[in-house]
mmCIF file with all atom_site columns, C-alpha atoms in Angstrom:
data_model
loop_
_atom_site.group_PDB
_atom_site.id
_atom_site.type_symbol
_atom_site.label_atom_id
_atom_site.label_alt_id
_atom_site.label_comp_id
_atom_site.label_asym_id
_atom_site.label_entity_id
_atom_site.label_seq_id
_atom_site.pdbx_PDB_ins_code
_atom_site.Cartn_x
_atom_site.Cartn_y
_atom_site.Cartn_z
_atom_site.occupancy
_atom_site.B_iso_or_equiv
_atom_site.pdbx_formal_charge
_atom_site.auth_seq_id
_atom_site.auth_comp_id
_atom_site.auth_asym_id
_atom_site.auth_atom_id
_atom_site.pdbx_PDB_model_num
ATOM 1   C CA . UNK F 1 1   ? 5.919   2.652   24.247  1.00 81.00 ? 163 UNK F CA 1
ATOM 2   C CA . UNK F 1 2   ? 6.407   0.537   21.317  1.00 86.00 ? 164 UNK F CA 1
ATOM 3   C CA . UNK F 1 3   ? 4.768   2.504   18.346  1.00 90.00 ? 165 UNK F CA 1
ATOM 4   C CA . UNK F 1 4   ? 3.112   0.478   14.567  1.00 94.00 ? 166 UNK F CA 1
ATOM 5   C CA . UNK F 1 5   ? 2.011   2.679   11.804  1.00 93.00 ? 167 UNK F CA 1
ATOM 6   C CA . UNK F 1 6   ? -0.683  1.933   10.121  1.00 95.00 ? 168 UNK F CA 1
ATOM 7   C CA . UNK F 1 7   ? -1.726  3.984   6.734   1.00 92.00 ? 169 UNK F CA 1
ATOM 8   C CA . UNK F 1 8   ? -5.724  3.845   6.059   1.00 94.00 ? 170 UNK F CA 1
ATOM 9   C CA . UNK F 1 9   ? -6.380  4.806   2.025   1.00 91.00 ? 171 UNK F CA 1
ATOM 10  C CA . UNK F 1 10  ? -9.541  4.668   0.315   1.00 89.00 ? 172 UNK F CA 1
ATOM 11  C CA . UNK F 1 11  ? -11.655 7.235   -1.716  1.00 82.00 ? 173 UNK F CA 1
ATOM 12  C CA . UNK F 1 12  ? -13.834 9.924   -0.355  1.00 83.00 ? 174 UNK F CA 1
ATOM 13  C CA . UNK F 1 13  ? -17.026 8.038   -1.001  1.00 90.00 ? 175 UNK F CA 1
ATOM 14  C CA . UNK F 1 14  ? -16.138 5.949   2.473   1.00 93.00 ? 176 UNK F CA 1
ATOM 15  C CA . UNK F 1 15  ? -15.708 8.840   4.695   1.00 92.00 ? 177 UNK F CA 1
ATOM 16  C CA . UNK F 1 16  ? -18.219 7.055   7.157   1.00 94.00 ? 178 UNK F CA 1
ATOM 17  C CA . UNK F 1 17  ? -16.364 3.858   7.362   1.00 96.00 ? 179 UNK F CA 1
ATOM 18  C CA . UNK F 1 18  ? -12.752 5.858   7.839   1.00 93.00 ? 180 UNK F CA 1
ATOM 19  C CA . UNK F 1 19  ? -14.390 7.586   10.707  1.00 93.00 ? 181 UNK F CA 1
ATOM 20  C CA . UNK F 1 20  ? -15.452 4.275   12.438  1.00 96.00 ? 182 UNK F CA 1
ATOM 21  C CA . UNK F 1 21  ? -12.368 2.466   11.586  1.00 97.00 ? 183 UNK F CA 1
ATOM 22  C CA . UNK F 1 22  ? -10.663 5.623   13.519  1.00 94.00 ? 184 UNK F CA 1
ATOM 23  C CA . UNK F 1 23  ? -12.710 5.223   16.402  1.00 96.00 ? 185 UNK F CA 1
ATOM 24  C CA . UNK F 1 24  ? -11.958 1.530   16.163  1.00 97.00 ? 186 UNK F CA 1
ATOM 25  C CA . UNK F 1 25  ? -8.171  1.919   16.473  1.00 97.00 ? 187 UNK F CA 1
ATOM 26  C CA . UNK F 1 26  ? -8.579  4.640   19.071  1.00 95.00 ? 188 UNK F CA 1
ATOM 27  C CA . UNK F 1 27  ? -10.284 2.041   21.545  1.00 96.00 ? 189 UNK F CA 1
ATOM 28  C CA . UNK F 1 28  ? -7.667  -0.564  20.270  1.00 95.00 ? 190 UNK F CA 1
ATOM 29  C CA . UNK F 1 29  ? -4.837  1.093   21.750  1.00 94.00 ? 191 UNK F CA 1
ATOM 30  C CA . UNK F 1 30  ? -7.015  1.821   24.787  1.00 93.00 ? 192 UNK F CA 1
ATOM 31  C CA . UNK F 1 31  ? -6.225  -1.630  25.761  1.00 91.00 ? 193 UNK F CA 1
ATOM 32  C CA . UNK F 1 32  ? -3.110  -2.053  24.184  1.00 92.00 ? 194 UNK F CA 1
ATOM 33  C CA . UNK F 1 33  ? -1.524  0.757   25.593  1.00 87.00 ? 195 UNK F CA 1
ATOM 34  C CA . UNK F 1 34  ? -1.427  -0.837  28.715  1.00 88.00 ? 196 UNK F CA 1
ATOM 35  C CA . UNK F 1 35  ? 0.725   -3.495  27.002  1.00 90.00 ? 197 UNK F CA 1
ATOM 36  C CA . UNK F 1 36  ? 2.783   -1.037  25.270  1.00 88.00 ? 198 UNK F CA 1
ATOM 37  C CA . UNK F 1 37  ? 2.229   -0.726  22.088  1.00 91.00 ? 199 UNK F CA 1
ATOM 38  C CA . UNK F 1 38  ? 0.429   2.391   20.573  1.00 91.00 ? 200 UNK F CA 1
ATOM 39  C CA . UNK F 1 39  ? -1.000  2.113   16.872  1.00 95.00 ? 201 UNK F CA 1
ATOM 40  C CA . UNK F 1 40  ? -0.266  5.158   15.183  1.00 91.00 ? 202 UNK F CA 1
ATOM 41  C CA . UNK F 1 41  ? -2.932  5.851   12.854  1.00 93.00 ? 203 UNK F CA 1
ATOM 42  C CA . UNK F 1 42  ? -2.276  8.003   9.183   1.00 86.00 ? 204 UNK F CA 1
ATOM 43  C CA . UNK F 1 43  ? -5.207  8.722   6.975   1.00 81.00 ? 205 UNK F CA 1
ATOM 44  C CA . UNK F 1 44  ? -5.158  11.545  4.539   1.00 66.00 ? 206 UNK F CA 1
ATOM 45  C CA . UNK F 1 45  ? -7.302  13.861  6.104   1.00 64.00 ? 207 UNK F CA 1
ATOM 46  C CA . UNK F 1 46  ? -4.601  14.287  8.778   1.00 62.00 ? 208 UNK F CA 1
ATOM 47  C CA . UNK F 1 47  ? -2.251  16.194  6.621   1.00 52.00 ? 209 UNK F CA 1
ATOM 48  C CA . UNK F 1 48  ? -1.636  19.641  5.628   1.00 49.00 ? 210 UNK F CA 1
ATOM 49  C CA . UNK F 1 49  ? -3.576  20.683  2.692   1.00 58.00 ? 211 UNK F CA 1
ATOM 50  C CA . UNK F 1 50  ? -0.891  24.023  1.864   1.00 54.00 ? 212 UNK F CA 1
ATOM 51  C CA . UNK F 1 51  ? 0.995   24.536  -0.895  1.00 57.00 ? 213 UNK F CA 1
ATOM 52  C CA . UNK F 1 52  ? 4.213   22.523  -0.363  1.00 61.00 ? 214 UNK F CA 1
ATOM 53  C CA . UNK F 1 53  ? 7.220   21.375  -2.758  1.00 60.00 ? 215 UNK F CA 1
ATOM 54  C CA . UNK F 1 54  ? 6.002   18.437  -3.157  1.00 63.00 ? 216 UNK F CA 1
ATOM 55  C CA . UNK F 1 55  ? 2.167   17.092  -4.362  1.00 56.00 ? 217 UNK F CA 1
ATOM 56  C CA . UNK F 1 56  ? 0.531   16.663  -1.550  1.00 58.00 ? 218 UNK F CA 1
ATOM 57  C CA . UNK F 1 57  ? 0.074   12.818  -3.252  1.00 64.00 ? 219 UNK F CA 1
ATOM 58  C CA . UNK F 1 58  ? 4.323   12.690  -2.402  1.00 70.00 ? 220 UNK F CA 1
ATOM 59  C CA . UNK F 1 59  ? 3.752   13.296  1.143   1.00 76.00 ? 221 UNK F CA 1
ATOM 60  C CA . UNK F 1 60  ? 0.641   10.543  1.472   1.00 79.00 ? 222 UNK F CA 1
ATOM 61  C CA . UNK F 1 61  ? 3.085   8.433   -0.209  1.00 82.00 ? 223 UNK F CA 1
ATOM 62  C CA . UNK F 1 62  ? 6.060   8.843   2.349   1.00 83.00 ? 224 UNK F CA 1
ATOM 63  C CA . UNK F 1 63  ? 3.712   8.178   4.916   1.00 88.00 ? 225 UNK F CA 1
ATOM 64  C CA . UNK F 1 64  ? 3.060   4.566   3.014   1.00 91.00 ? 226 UNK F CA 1
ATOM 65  C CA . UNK F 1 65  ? 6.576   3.919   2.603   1.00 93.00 ? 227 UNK F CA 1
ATOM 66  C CA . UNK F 1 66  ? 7.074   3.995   6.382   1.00 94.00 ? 228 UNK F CA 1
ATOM 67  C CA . UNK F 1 67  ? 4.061   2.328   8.049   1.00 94.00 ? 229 UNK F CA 1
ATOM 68  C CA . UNK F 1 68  ? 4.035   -1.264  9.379   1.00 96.00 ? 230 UNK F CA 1
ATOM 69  C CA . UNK F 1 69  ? 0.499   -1.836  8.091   1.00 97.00 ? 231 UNK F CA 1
ATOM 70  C CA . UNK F 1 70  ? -1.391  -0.780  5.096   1.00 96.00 ? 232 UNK F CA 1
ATOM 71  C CA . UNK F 1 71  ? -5.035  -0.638  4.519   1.00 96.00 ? 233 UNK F CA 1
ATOM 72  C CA . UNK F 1 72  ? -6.535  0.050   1.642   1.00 95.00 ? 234 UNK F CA 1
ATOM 73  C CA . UNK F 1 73  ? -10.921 0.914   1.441   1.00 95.00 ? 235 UNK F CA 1
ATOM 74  C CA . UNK F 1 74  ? -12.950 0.116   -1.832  1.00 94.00 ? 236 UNK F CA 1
ATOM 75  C CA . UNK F 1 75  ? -16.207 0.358   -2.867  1.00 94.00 ? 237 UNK F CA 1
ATOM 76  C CA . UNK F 1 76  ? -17.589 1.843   -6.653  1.00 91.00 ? 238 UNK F CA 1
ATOM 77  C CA . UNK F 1 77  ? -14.302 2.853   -7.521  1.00 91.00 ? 239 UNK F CA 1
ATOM 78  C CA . UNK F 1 78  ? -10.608 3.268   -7.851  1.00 91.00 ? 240 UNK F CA 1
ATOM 79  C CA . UNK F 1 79  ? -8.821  6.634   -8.776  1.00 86.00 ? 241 UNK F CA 1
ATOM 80  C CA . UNK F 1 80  ? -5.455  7.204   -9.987  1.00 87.00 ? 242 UNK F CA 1
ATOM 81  C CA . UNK F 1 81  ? -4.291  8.252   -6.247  1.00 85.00 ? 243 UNK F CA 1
ATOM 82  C CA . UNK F 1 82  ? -5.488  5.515   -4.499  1.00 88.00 ? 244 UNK F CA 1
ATOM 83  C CA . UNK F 1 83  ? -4.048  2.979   -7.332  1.00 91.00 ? 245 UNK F CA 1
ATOM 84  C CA . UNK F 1 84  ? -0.742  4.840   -6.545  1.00 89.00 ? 246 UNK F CA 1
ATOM 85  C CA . UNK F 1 85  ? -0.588  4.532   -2.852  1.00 91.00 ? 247 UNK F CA 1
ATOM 86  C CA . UNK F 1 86  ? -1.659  0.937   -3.611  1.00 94.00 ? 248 UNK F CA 1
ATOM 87  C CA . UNK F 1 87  ? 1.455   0.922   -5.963  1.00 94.00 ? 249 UNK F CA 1
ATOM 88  C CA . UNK F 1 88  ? 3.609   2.427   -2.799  1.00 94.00 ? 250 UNK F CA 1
ATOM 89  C CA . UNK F 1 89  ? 2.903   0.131   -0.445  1.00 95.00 ? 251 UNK F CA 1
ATOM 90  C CA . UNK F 1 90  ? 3.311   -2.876  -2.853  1.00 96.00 ? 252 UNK F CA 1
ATOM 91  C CA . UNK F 1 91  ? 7.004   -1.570  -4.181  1.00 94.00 ? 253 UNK F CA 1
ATOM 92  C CA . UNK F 1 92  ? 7.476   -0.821  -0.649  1.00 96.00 ? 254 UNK F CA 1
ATOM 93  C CA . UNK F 1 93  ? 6.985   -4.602  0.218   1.00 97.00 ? 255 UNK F CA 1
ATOM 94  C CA . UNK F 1 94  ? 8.469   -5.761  -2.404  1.00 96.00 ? 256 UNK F CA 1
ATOM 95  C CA . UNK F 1 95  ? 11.599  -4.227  -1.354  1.00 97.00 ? 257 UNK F CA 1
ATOM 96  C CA . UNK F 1 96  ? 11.707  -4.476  2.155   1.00 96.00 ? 258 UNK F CA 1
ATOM 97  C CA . UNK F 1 97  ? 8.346   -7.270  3.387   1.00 95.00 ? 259 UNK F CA 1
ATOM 98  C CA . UNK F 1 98  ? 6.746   -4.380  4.530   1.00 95.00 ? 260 UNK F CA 1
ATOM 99  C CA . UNK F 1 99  ? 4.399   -3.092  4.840   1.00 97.00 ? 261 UNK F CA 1
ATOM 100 C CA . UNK F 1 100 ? 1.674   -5.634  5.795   1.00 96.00 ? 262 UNK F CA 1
ATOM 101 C CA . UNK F 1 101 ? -1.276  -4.389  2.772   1.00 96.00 ? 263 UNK F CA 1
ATOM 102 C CA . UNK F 1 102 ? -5.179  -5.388  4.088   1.00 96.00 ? 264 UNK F CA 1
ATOM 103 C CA . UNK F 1 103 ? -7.322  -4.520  1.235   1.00 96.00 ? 265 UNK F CA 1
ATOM 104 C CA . UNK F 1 104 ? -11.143 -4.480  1.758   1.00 96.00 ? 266 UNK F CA 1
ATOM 105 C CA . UNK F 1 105 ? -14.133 -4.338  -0.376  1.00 95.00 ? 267 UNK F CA 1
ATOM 106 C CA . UNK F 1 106 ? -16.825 -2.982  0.563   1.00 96.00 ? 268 UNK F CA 1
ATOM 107 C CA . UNK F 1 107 ? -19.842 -5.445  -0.899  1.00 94.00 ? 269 UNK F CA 1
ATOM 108 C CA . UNK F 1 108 ? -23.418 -2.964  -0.502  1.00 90.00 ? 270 UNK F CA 1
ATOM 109 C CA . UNK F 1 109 ? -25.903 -1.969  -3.093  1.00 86.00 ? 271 UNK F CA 1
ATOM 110 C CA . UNK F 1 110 ? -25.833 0.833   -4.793  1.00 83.00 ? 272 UNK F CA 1
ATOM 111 C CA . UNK F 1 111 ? -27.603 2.891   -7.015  1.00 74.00 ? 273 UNK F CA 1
ATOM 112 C CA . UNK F 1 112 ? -27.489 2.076   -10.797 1.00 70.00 ? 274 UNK F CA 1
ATOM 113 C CA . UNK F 1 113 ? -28.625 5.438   -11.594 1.00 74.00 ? 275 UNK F CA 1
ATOM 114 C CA . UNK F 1 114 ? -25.304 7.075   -9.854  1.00 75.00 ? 276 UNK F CA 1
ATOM 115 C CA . UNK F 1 115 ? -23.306 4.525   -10.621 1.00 75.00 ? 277 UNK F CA 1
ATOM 116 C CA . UNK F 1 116 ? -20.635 5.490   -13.042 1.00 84.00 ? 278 UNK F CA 1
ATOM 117 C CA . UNK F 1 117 ? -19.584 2.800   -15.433 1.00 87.00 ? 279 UNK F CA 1
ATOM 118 C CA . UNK F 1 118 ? -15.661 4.289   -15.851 1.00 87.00 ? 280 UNK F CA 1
ATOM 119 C CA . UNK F 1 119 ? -15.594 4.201   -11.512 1.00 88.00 ? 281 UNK F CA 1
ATOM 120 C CA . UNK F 1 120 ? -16.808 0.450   -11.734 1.00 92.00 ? 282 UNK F CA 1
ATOM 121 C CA . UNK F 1 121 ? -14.574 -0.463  -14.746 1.00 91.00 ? 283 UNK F CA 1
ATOM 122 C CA . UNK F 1 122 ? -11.909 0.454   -12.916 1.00 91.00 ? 284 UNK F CA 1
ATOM 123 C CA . UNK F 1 123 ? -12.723 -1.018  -9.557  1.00 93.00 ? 285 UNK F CA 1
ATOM 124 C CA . UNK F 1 124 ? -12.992 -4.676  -11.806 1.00 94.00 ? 286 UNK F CA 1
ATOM 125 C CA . UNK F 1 125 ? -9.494  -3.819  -12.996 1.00 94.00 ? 287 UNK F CA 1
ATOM 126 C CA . UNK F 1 126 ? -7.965  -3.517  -9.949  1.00 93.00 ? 288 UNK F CA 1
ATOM 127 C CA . UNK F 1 127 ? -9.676  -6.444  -8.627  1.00 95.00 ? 289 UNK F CA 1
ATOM 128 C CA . UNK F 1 128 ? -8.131  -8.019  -11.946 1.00 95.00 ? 290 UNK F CA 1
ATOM 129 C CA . UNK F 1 129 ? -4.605  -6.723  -10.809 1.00 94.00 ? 291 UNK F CA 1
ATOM 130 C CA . UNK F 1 130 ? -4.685  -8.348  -7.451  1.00 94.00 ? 292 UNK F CA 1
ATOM 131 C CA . UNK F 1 131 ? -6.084  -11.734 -8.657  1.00 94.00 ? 293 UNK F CA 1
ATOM 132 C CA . UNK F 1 132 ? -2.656  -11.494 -10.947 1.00 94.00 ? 294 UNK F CA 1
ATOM 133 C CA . UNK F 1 133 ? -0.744  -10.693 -7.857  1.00 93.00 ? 295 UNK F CA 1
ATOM 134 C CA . UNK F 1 134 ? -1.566  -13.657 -6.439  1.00 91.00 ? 296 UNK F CA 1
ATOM 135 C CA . UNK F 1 135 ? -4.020  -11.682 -3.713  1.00 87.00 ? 297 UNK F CA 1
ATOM 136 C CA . UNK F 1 136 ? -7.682  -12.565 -2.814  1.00 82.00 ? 298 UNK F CA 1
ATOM 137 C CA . UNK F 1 137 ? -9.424  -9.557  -1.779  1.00 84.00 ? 299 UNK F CA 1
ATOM 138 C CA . UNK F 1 138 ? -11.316 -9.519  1.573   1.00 95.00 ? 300 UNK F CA 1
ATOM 139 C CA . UNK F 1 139 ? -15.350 -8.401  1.484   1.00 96.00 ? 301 UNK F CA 1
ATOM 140 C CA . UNK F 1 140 ? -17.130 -6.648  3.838   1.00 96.00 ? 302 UNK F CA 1
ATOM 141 C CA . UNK F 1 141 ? -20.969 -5.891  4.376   1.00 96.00 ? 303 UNK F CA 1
ATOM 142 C CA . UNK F 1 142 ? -20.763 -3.106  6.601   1.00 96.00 ? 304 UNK F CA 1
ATOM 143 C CA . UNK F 1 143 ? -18.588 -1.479  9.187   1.00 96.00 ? 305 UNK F CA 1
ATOM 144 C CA . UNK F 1 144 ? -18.617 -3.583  11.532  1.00 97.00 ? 306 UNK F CA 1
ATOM 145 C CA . UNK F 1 145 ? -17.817 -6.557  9.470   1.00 97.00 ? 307 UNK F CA 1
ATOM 146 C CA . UNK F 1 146 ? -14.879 -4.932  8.497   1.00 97.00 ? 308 UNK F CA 1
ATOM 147 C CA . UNK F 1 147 ? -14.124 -3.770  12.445  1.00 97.00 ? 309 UNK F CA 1
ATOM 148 C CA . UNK F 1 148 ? -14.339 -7.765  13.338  1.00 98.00 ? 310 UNK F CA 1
ATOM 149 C CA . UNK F 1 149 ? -12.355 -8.765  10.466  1.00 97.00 ? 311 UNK F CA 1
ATOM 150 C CA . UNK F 1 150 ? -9.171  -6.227  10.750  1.00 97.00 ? 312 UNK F CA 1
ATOM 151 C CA . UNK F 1 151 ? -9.227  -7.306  14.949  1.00 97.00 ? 313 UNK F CA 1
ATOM 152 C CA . UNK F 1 152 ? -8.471  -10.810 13.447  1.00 97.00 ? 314 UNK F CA 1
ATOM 153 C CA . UNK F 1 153 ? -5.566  -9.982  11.389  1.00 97.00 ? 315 UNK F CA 1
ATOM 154 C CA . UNK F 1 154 ? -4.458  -7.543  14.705  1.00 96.00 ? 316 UNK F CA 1
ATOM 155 C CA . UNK F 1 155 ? -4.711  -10.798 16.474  1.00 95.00 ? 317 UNK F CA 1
ATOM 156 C CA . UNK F 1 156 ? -2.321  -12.720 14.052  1.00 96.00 ? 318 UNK F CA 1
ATOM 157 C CA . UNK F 1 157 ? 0.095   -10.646 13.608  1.00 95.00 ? 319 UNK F CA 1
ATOM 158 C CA . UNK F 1 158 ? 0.557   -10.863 17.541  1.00 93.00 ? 320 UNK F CA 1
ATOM 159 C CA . UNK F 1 159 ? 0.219   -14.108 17.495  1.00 93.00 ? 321 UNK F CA 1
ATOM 160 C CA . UNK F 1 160 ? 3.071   -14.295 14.614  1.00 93.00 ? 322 UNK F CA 1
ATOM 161 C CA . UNK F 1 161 ? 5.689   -12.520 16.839  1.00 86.00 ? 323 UNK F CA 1
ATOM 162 C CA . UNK F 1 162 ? 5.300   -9.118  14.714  1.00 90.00 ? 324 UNK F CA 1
ATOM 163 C CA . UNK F 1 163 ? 3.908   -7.735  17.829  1.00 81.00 ? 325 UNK F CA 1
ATOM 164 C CA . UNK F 1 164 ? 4.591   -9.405  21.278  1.00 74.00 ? 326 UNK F CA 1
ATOM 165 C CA . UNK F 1 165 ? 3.393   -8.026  24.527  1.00 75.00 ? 327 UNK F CA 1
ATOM 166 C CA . UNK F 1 166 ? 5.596   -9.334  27.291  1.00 56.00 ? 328 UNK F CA 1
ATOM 167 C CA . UNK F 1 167 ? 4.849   -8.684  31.159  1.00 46.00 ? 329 UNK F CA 1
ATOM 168 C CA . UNK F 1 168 ? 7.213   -6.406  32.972  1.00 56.00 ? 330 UNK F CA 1
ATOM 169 C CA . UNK F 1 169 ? 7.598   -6.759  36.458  1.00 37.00 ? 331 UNK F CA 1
ATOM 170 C CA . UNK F 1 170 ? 8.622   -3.330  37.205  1.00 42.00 ? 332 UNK F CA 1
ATOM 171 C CA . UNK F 1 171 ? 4.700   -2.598  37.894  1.00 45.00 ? 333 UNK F CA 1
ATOM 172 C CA . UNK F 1 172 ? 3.404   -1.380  40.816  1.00 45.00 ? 334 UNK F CA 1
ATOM 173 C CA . UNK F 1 173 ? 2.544   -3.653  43.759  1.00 42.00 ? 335 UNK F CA 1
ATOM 174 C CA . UNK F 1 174 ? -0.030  -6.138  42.918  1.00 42.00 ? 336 UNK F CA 1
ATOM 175 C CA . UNK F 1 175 ? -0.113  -5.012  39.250  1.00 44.00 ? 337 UNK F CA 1
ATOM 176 C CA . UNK F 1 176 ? 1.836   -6.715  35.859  1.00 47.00 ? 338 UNK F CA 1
ATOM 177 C CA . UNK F 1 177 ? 2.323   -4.213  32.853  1.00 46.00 ? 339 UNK F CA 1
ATOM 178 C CA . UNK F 1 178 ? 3.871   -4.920  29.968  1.00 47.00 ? 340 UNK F CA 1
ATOM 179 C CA . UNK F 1 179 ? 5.830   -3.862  27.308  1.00 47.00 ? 341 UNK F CA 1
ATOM 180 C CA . UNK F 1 180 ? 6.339   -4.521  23.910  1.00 49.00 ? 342 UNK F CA 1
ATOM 181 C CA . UNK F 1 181 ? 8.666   -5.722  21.501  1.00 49.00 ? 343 UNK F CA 1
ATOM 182 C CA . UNK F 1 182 ? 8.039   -5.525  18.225  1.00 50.00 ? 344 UNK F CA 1
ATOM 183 C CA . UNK F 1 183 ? 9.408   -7.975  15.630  1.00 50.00 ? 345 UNK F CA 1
ATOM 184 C CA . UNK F 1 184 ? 10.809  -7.105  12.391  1.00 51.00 ? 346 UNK F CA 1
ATOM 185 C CA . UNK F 1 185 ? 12.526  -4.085  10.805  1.00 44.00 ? 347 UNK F CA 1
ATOM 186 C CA . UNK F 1 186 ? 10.361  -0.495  11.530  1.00 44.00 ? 348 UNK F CA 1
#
């Protein structure tokens, strides 16, 4: 079975749409692991939280350097650890076209008496950054917006050839399955 990585990041304050984009994946490779292929989902909760040699913020970021996909959450605010696994996955592609980076903002109201004016400042700056970077940021309204949209971009990247899904006819009588090749380096 063919195997893509894909790294979810985003801040705490979307727990709830992590969970559902988790649950979306898992039924994704419900069907596609009958072609193959098997997305391999990382999101930080999924990692030891001991003491190691390392921050904990070095392993996160190995895990960036080596996905296929990276997909990055944002709603009030950006911290300085989500910035920097932003900052992985772009020197990552820089160097080597990979990984594929999805970021999504999350477009709901919110409350001006919790909102913090140093979170939003620096959600507008990062927004600023990618405009410089020459990258329009996708919106979403809610969770399954963002569920529809990401299917999309799984469609066209096997339509592109990144991930191809070729019939094998070793299957059983009166059956086809597949398996996958998988385009590019990874």
């Amino acid at each position: 079975m063919a195997t893509r990585k894909i790294f979810l990041a985003s801040s705490s304050e979307l727990i709830e749409d992590r969970r559902e984009f988790e649950i979306f994946i898992n039924r994704k490779n419900k069907d596609w692991a009958a072609k193959g292929v098997f997305l391999h989902l990382d999101v930080w909760e999924d990692f030891l939280d001991a003491v190691s040699q390392t921050r904990l913020q070095d392993e996160y970021n190995n895990a960036i350097r080596e996905c296929d996909i990276f997909v990055m959450l944002f709603f009030t605010k950006v911290g300085k650890y989500t910035e920097e696994e932003f900052e992985t996955a772009f020197g990552q592609f820089k160097a080597t076209n990979k990984p594929f980076i999805f970021t999504y903002f999350k477009d709901a109201q919110i409350s001006t008496g919790s909102a913090s004016k140093s979170d939003l400042t620096s959600l507008w700056a990062f927004q600023e950054k990618l405009k410089a970077l020459g990258h329009f940021q996708t919106e979403y309204k809610n969770i399954d917006a963002l569920k529809f949209h990401f299917n999309q971009q799984l469609d066209k990247l096997v339509a592109s050839g990144f991930i191809e899904f070729n019939p094998d006819r070793t299957g059983t009588a009166g059956t086809t399955s597949y398996t996958a090749t998988l385009s590019g380096s990874g």
